[in-house]
Amino acid sequence: MYRSNTCGELRASHIGSEVILSGWVHKLRDKGFVAWVDLRDRYGITQLVFDEERTSKELLEQARELGRETVIQAKGQIIERASKNPNIPTGEIEVLVTELTILNTSLLPPFTIEDDTDGGEDIRMKYRYLDIRRNPVKNNLIFRHKVSMEVRKYLSDQGFIDVETPYLIKSTPEGARDFLVPSRMNEGQFYALPQSPQTFKQLLMVGGMDKYFQIVKCFRDEDLRADRQPEFTQIDCEMAFVEQEDILNTFEGLTKHLLKEIKGVDIQEFPRMTYDDAMHLYGNDKPDIRFGMQFGELNAVAQHKDFNVFNSAELVVGIAVPGASEYTRKEIDALIDWVKRPQVGAKGMVYVKCNEDGSYKSSVDKFYDQDDLAKWAEVTGANPGDLICVLSGDANVTRTQLSALRMELATRLGLRKPNEFAPLWVVDFPLLELDEETGTYHAMHHPFTSPKPGQLELLETNPGAVKANAYDLVLNGNEIGGGSIRIHDKETQATMFKHLGFTPEEAKAQFGFLMDAFQYGAPPHGGIAFGLDRLVSILGGQETIRDFIAFPKNNSGRDVMIDAPAKIDEAQLKELHIKLDL
Amino acid sequence: MYRSNTCGELRASHIGSEVILSGWVHKLRDKGFVAWVDLRDRYGITQLVFDEERTSKELLEQARELGRETVIQAKGQIIERASKNPNIPTGEIEVLVTELTILNTSLLPPFTIEDDTDGGEDIRMKYRYLDIRRNPVKNNLIFRHKVSMEVRKYLSDQGFIDVETPYLIKSTPEGARDFLVPSRMNEGQFYALPQSPQTFKQLLMVGGMDKYFQIVKCFRDEDLRADRQPEFTQIDCEMAFVEQEDILNTFEGLTKHLLKEIKGVDIQEFPRMTYDDAMHLYGNDKPDIRFGMQFGELNAVAQHKDFNVFNSAELVVGIAVPGASEYTRKEIDALIDWVKRPQVGAKGMVYVKCNEDGSYKSSVDKFYDQDDLAKWAEVTGANPGDLICVLSGDANVTRTQLSALRMELATRLGLRKPNEFAPLWVVDFPLLELDEETGTYHAMHHPFTSPKPGQLELLETNPGAVKANAYDLVLNGNEIGGGSIRIHDKETQATMFKHLGFTPEEAKAQFGFLMDAFQYGAPPHGGIAFGLDRLVSILGGQETIRDFIAFPKNNSGRDVMIDAPAKIDEAQLKELHIKLDL
């Protein structure tokens, strides 16, 4: 037996007991005649004490030699601490050691195993197993476990069945890029790793499973943007005999449950907003509504004067930044520089200071009088003390730019509070999205999403106007879930594939099994998928998903700890009937 | 709203209520003036009634046209059935339909959606989504869900943390064959899919995670034997600061919990048996101990006469088949033919009938007298009325043959009762296994298994004799779990790799990260993994794991429903820097 107790559980009530503890030497304080060791395991830290009087001299000498991260087993008696530490749960006691065994030695770790480590990202990833010993990473992983357990418990209690779907499936190359797996037994053929279990969960609905969920790894071979992973985890769900309202209610229930159980936050009803409103009010289909600064469209009150920049713009739009009228010229110039950065791309920014005395001072006073500016304040909802920031130009582009500015300012103003939670349903997404480069439409959600009732015909005449039974759940400015009511009849599905540029042969080759299935009594169905990595990071009040993944990959898709991917023996490739083509 | 209730929940207490149900037309009984429809969903069947008097004529006509598996929505009033059906929970009521909506049509399914279907395995796999509508398959999947949930609940309650490990890892080709995934971003390099998360769970222990579990897909590119799948699911577990005893107790607890919660079976302590005893007593390292028929080794009492077949054999060994002394000559000849089949491969079989009067009649009466045979009966534990079956030859081969005969006879005698559960720990496995073909040793469990204390030196002199801290959990003659205490220091691990034929360079290239990790304070640790597919099928009292997998692959590793694997576009291969080599 390596231990009778963990390092996190001993209290004053245990004083007098004999215990055996095992763990890592976290810290050693050596006063010569007495030494204290902080012994650490997953559960906490317990202080071990060795001294000349009460323990043997040999034991004290042995303790004084202990290096950081040495793995030891200590036997001893729990005694009351002379100087108590109210900051840790075990702070009232210490263990007077009578036996000490070194279970394993340790080299000096390449970074300190402390909450605030001296190790940079790269070295921590290479030695991730040491990084995981640190409280912040360890606690994130335990937090993720708790969220997963609560998700499973809630959905199972609601009658959802966890069904495992296959990982070795078929490539459907029209969407994101698939990871491929050459088949040894089927020469010249390949499996693909699933981008999601989409078609399988739909087949489960055709199969009468009624309510399905799975927490499942998905794979996308994309060029990795910051904080994307080639493998990621989805809470994948599907229900039969449902309308959009049923899905929204069910998964609003799940999200409320998580917020309540995990964060102790009670939220009543989640607000809902159409995609069009989200774009108009926030320039963004995943608005952060923890704070205001809604967009005010100023065309009507800004295009009647001689200011040509505005007059020639498709859209003039502004936001009122609370309490920012006192920004100095220098601060405002910095803001203008910020929107002109290539990442944002605005040509400039007009501003209006709403002074406390009710007057206005703007960068376009030459064109607009106080009455004009008062109207701008009205439209943007600006109060005395606020700063109105106005951008103009092509409507879509300008909205995106102003959205970026809104988020930046909110961050600077401390309005994006990590422990405040503002969920929002965004509904009525467009069915199709125009690819500006190719001029063709592709599915905004995926090809299985059903258009709104009665809008199928619009596909022929005005495809961009067709709305879908598609919805996203947004939390604090992040899309944490998205889904749709699916097509469940073969004809509509075939029509969709046609409009997405599939030939009938391509549609049959890739999705024939699904369209076949639809002919055998497919029920109406729909679902949703949550990004678990993102969800836990937001619930955890943090930004980067990597901190909530035990063994993440870097931006080149590499695992730097195990050094993968790697070169392969010729013999292995031969067996798989492939060769390199470099 | 598609439904107010499911088809499984309405009872006599609901009589008088208005309901809306949705589901599939399971059966139609049409008497002309009245028609009944069995409406089916996941939850059950509810009878709908249409008749001339109480429903409109149009509705009755519409109902009479309903084909099997049509998806309908029916609104109506719950009434008491004239003739009740005590065999189904909804048998006291029926729904008098006032509105009928056809939600989707169905072609005639290629097999009947009944518990006993007329569809063969191949057609059912191709249309798996229809197969899943059948109770046996549907219930198996729900059963699997329940087992998974209980496993997670139990382990989580015991302090285990569910940590997701990566799927895109590095190939380690010395064991089973890996599935490979070419990397687009890292030209000429490949990921591998994990055969198990073994090294990652060990790194989690180095990382102080203390108790880890995960229900996780694993992948092995093997030529598929019957009832093996290229992707399979493991309950993967690891603990730090444990000895073998701790692991056995913890997972005996899990297994007891499952037997109790899922099957209502209380089992006290699981028996334990060494590998050597299992081989001697049952000829098998996963003995089915639901029944006796232990081996009796007869060399001492059978090699003193002139029967050369026995005298020249390394081993003479028999079993007593209960109540089989009445087998006819024909039955015994059939048994002899059975052991001579190439799959078993015995040269012949000697038998002794233990007559009810205490006398013996054997096929070797010419060599052995009644006293000899009485000794055989004593050694094999045969009672009057039993039949002793004796095989002889090379010890290992003969044990395997007699084990096969023992299992076959138990099946014939009905001793392998699917709802009786006999768990057994088999311990003290050999560390290494001799590959008869190559004459080299390989790891019986895996290269990370630790030898028994003090046996490391034996590796040099008698590698086959080294025992490991390795254990299997056997249930009803199936290995459902296996694990070991791991090596946790770099030197021992390096020694192991050397003995397994790795050069130091190969060991470093493939497992350098693990040996590095062992230098930074790796704790003693060990674990176990259960095959979930097998576990649920045994708990479910069935034989084939395929029946408990939603979308299984066939023996060529193909998913015949989606038709995967499949050919891939040249462009996709090009991007991955590979080409076909056929």
Short mmCIF file of N, CA and C in Angstrom, two decimals, chain B residues 443-502:
data_model
loop_
_atom_site.label_atom_id
_atom_site.label_comp_id
_atom_site.label_asym_id
_atom_site.label_seq_id
_atom_site.Cartn_x
_atom_site.Cartn_y
_atom_site.Cartn_z
N ALA B 443 6.47 -9.10 -26.01
CA ALA B 443 5.75 -8.82 -24.78
C ALA B 443 4.38 -9.47 -24.83
N MET B 444 4.03 -10.22 -23.79
CA MET B 444 2.72 -10.88 -23.78
C MET B 444 1.62 -9.84 -23.62
N HIS B 445 1.83 -8.86 -22.75
CA HIS B 445 0.83 -7.80 -22.56
C HIS B 445 1.25 -6.61 -23.42
N HIS B 446 2.24 -5.87 -23.02
CA HIS B 446 2.87 -4.85 -23.86
C HIS B 446 4.20 -4.45 -23.25
N PRO B 447 5.03 -3.70 -23.96
CA PRO B 447 6.40 -3.48 -23.49
C PRO B 447 6.51 -2.64 -22.22
N PHE B 448 5.39 -2.15 -21.71
CA PHE B 448 5.42 -1.26 -20.55
C PHE B 448 5.10 -1.99 -19.25
N THR B 449 4.83 -3.30 -19.38
CA THR B 449 4.48 -4.11 -18.23
C THR B 449 5.72 -4.42 -17.39
N SER B 450 5.56 -4.30 -16.07
CA SER B 450 6.73 -4.53 -15.22
C SER B 450 6.84 -6.00 -14.85
N PRO B 451 8.07 -6.50 -14.83
CA PRO B 451 8.28 -7.87 -14.33
C PRO B 451 8.02 -7.90 -12.83
N LYS B 452 7.76 -9.10 -12.30
CA LYS B 452 7.61 -9.25 -10.85
C LYS B 452 8.91 -8.80 -10.18
N PRO B 453 8.80 -8.25 -8.98
CA PRO B 453 9.99 -7.79 -8.28
C PRO B 453 11.06 -8.88 -8.23
N GLY B 454 12.30 -8.52 -8.51
CA GLY B 454 13.41 -9.47 -8.39
C GLY B 454 13.58 -10.39 -9.58
N GLN B 455 12.71 -10.26 -10.59
CA GLN B 455 12.81 -11.20 -11.71
C GLN B 455 13.48 -10.59 -12.93
N LEU B 456 13.89 -9.33 -12.81
CA LEU B 456 14.48 -8.64 -13.96
C LEU B 456 15.70 -9.39 -14.47
N GLU B 457 16.49 -9.95 -13.53
CA GLU B 457 17.73 -10.62 -13.91
C GLU B 457 17.46 -11.88 -14.74
N LEU B 458 16.33 -12.54 -14.42
CA LEU B 458 15.95 -13.75 -15.15
C LEU B 458 15.84 -13.51 -16.66
N LEU B 459 15.60 -12.24 -17.03
CA LEU B 459 15.45 -11.91 -18.44
C LEU B 459 16.64 -12.39 -19.26
N GLU B 460 17.83 -12.33 -18.64
CA GLU B 460 19.04 -12.73 -19.34
C GLU B 460 19.12 -14.24 -19.52
N THR B 461 18.72 -14.96 -18.46
CA THR B 461 18.98 -16.40 -18.43
C THR B 461 17.79 -17.24 -18.89
N ASN B 462 16.58 -16.83 -18.52
CA ASN B 462 15.41 -17.66 -18.82
C ASN B 462 14.20 -16.76 -19.05
N PRO B 463 14.21 -16.02 -20.16
CA PRO B 463 13.19 -14.98 -20.36
C PRO B 463 11.77 -15.52 -20.29
N GLY B 464 11.56 -16.75 -20.75
CA GLY B 464 10.20 -17.30 -20.76
C GLY B 464 9.66 -17.53 -19.37
N ALA B 465 10.54 -17.60 -18.36
CA ALA B 465 10.10 -17.91 -16.99
C ALA B 465 9.73 -16.65 -16.21
N VAL B 466 10.05 -15.47 -16.75
CA VAL B 466 9.78 -14.24 -16.00
C VAL B 466 8.28 -13.99 -15.93
N LYS B 467 7.80 -13.80 -14.72
CA LYS B 467 6.38 -13.49 -14.54
C LYS B 467 6.20 -11.97 -14.43
N ALA B 468 5.02 -11.53 -14.83
CA ALA B 468 4.75 -10.09 -14.83
C ALA B 468 3.68 -9.74 -13.82
N ASN B 469 3.66 -8.47 -13.43
CA ASN B 469 2.54 -7.93 -12.65
C ASN B 469 1.39 -7.64 -13.60
N ALA B 470 0.94 -8.71 -14.25
CA ALA B 470 -0.10 -8.54 -15.26
C ALA B 470 -1.28 -9.44 -14.92
N TYR B 471 -2.47 -8.97 -15.25
CA TYR B 471 -3.70 -9.65 -14.83
C TYR B 471 -4.77 -9.47 -15.89
N ASP B 472 -5.63 -10.46 -15.98
CA ASP B 472 -6.80 -10.37 -16.85
C ASP B 472 -8.05 -10.56 -16.01
N LEU B 473 -9.10 -9.86 -16.38
CA LEU B 473 -10.40 -10.17 -15.78
C LEU B 473 -11.18 -10.98 -16.83
N VAL B 474 -11.56 -12.18 -16.40
CA VAL B 474 -12.24 -13.11 -17.30
C VAL B 474 -13.69 -13.21 -16.85
N LEU B 475 -14.60 -13.18 -17.80
CA LEU B 475 -16.03 -13.33 -17.48
C LEU B 475 -16.62 -14.35 -18.44
N ASN B 476 -17.07 -15.46 -17.86
CA ASN B 476 -17.73 -16.50 -18.66
C ASN B 476 -16.87 -16.97 -19.84
N GLY B 477 -15.59 -17.10 -19.59
CA GLY B 477 -14.71 -17.64 -20.63
C GLY B 477 -14.23 -16.61 -21.64
N ASN B 478 -14.47 -15.34 -21.36
CA ASN B 478 -13.98 -14.28 -22.22
C ASN B 478 -13.11 -13.33 -21.43
N GLU B 479 -12.01 -12.91 -22.04
CA GLU B 479 -11.21 -11.88 -21.41
C GLU B 479 -11.95 -10.57 -21.62
N ILE B 480 -12.43 -9.97 -20.53
CA ILE B 480 -13.12 -8.69 -20.70
C ILE B 480 -12.22 -7.52 -20.34
N GLY B 481 -11.14 -7.81 -19.60
CA GLY B 481 -10.22 -6.73 -19.25
C GLY B 481 -8.84 -7.28 -19.01
N GLY B 482 -7.86 -6.44 -19.19
CA GLY B 482 -6.49 -6.87 -18.94
C GLY B 482 -5.64 -5.67 -18.63
N GLY B 483 -4.65 -5.88 -17.77
CA GLY B 483 -3.78 -4.75 -17.46
C GLY B 483 -2.54 -5.21 -16.73
N SER B 484 -1.81 -4.22 -16.23
CA SER B 484 -0.57 -4.54 -15.56
C SER B 484 -0.12 -3.36 -14.71
N ILE B 485 0.79 -3.66 -13.81
CA ILE B 485 1.57 -2.60 -13.18
C ILE B 485 2.68 -2.28 -14.17
N ARG B 486 2.92 -0.98 -14.37
CA ARG B 486 3.86 -0.58 -15.42
C ARG B 486 5.26 -0.39 -14.89
N ILE B 487 6.18 -0.41 -15.78
CA ILE B 487 7.53 0.04 -15.49
C ILE B 487 7.45 1.56 -15.29
N HIS B 488 8.18 2.10 -14.28
CA HIS B 488 8.13 3.56 -14.14
C HIS B 488 9.52 4.19 -14.01
N ASP B 489 10.54 3.42 -14.40
CA ASP B 489 11.87 4.04 -14.41
C ASP B 489 12.54 3.76 -15.75
N LYS B 490 13.37 4.69 -16.15
CA LYS B 490 13.94 4.67 -17.49
C LYS B 490 14.81 3.44 -17.72
N GLU B 491 15.58 3.04 -16.71
CA GLU B 491 16.52 1.93 -16.91
C GLU B 491 15.78 0.63 -17.20
N THR B 492 14.78 0.32 -16.37
CA THR B 492 14.04 -0.91 -16.58
C THR B 492 13.35 -0.89 -17.94
N GLN B 493 12.81 0.27 -18.29
CA GLN B 493 12.14 0.36 -19.59
C GLN B 493 13.13 0.13 -20.72
N ALA B 494 14.33 0.68 -20.59
CA ALA B 494 15.35 0.49 -21.62
C ALA B 494 15.75 -0.99 -21.71
N THR B 495 15.89 -1.63 -20.55
CA THR B 495 16.20 -3.06 -20.52
C THR B 495 15.12 -3.87 -21.23
N MET B 496 13.87 -3.53 -20.96
CA MET B 496 12.75 -4.23 -21.61
C MET B 496 12.83 -4.09 -23.12
N PHE B 497 13.02 -2.85 -23.57
CA PHE B 497 13.08 -2.63 -25.02
C PHE B 497 14.22 -3.44 -25.64
N LYS B 498 15.34 -3.50 -24.94
CA LYS B 498 16.48 -4.26 -25.44
C LYS B 498 16.08 -5.74 -25.62
N HIS B 499 15.43 -6.28 -24.61
CA HIS B 499 15.05 -7.69 -24.68
C HIS B 499 13.97 -7.96 -25.72
N LEU B 500 13.25 -6.92 -26.09
CA LEU B 500 12.22 -7.08 -27.12
C LEU B 500 12.79 -6.82 -28.50
N GLY B 501 14.12 -6.63 -28.58
CA GLY B 501 14.78 -6.52 -29.88
C GLY B 501 14.85 -5.12 -30.44
N PHE B 502 14.54 -4.11 -29.62
CA PHE B 502 14.71 -2.73 -30.07
C PHE B 502 16.19 -2.35 -29.97
#
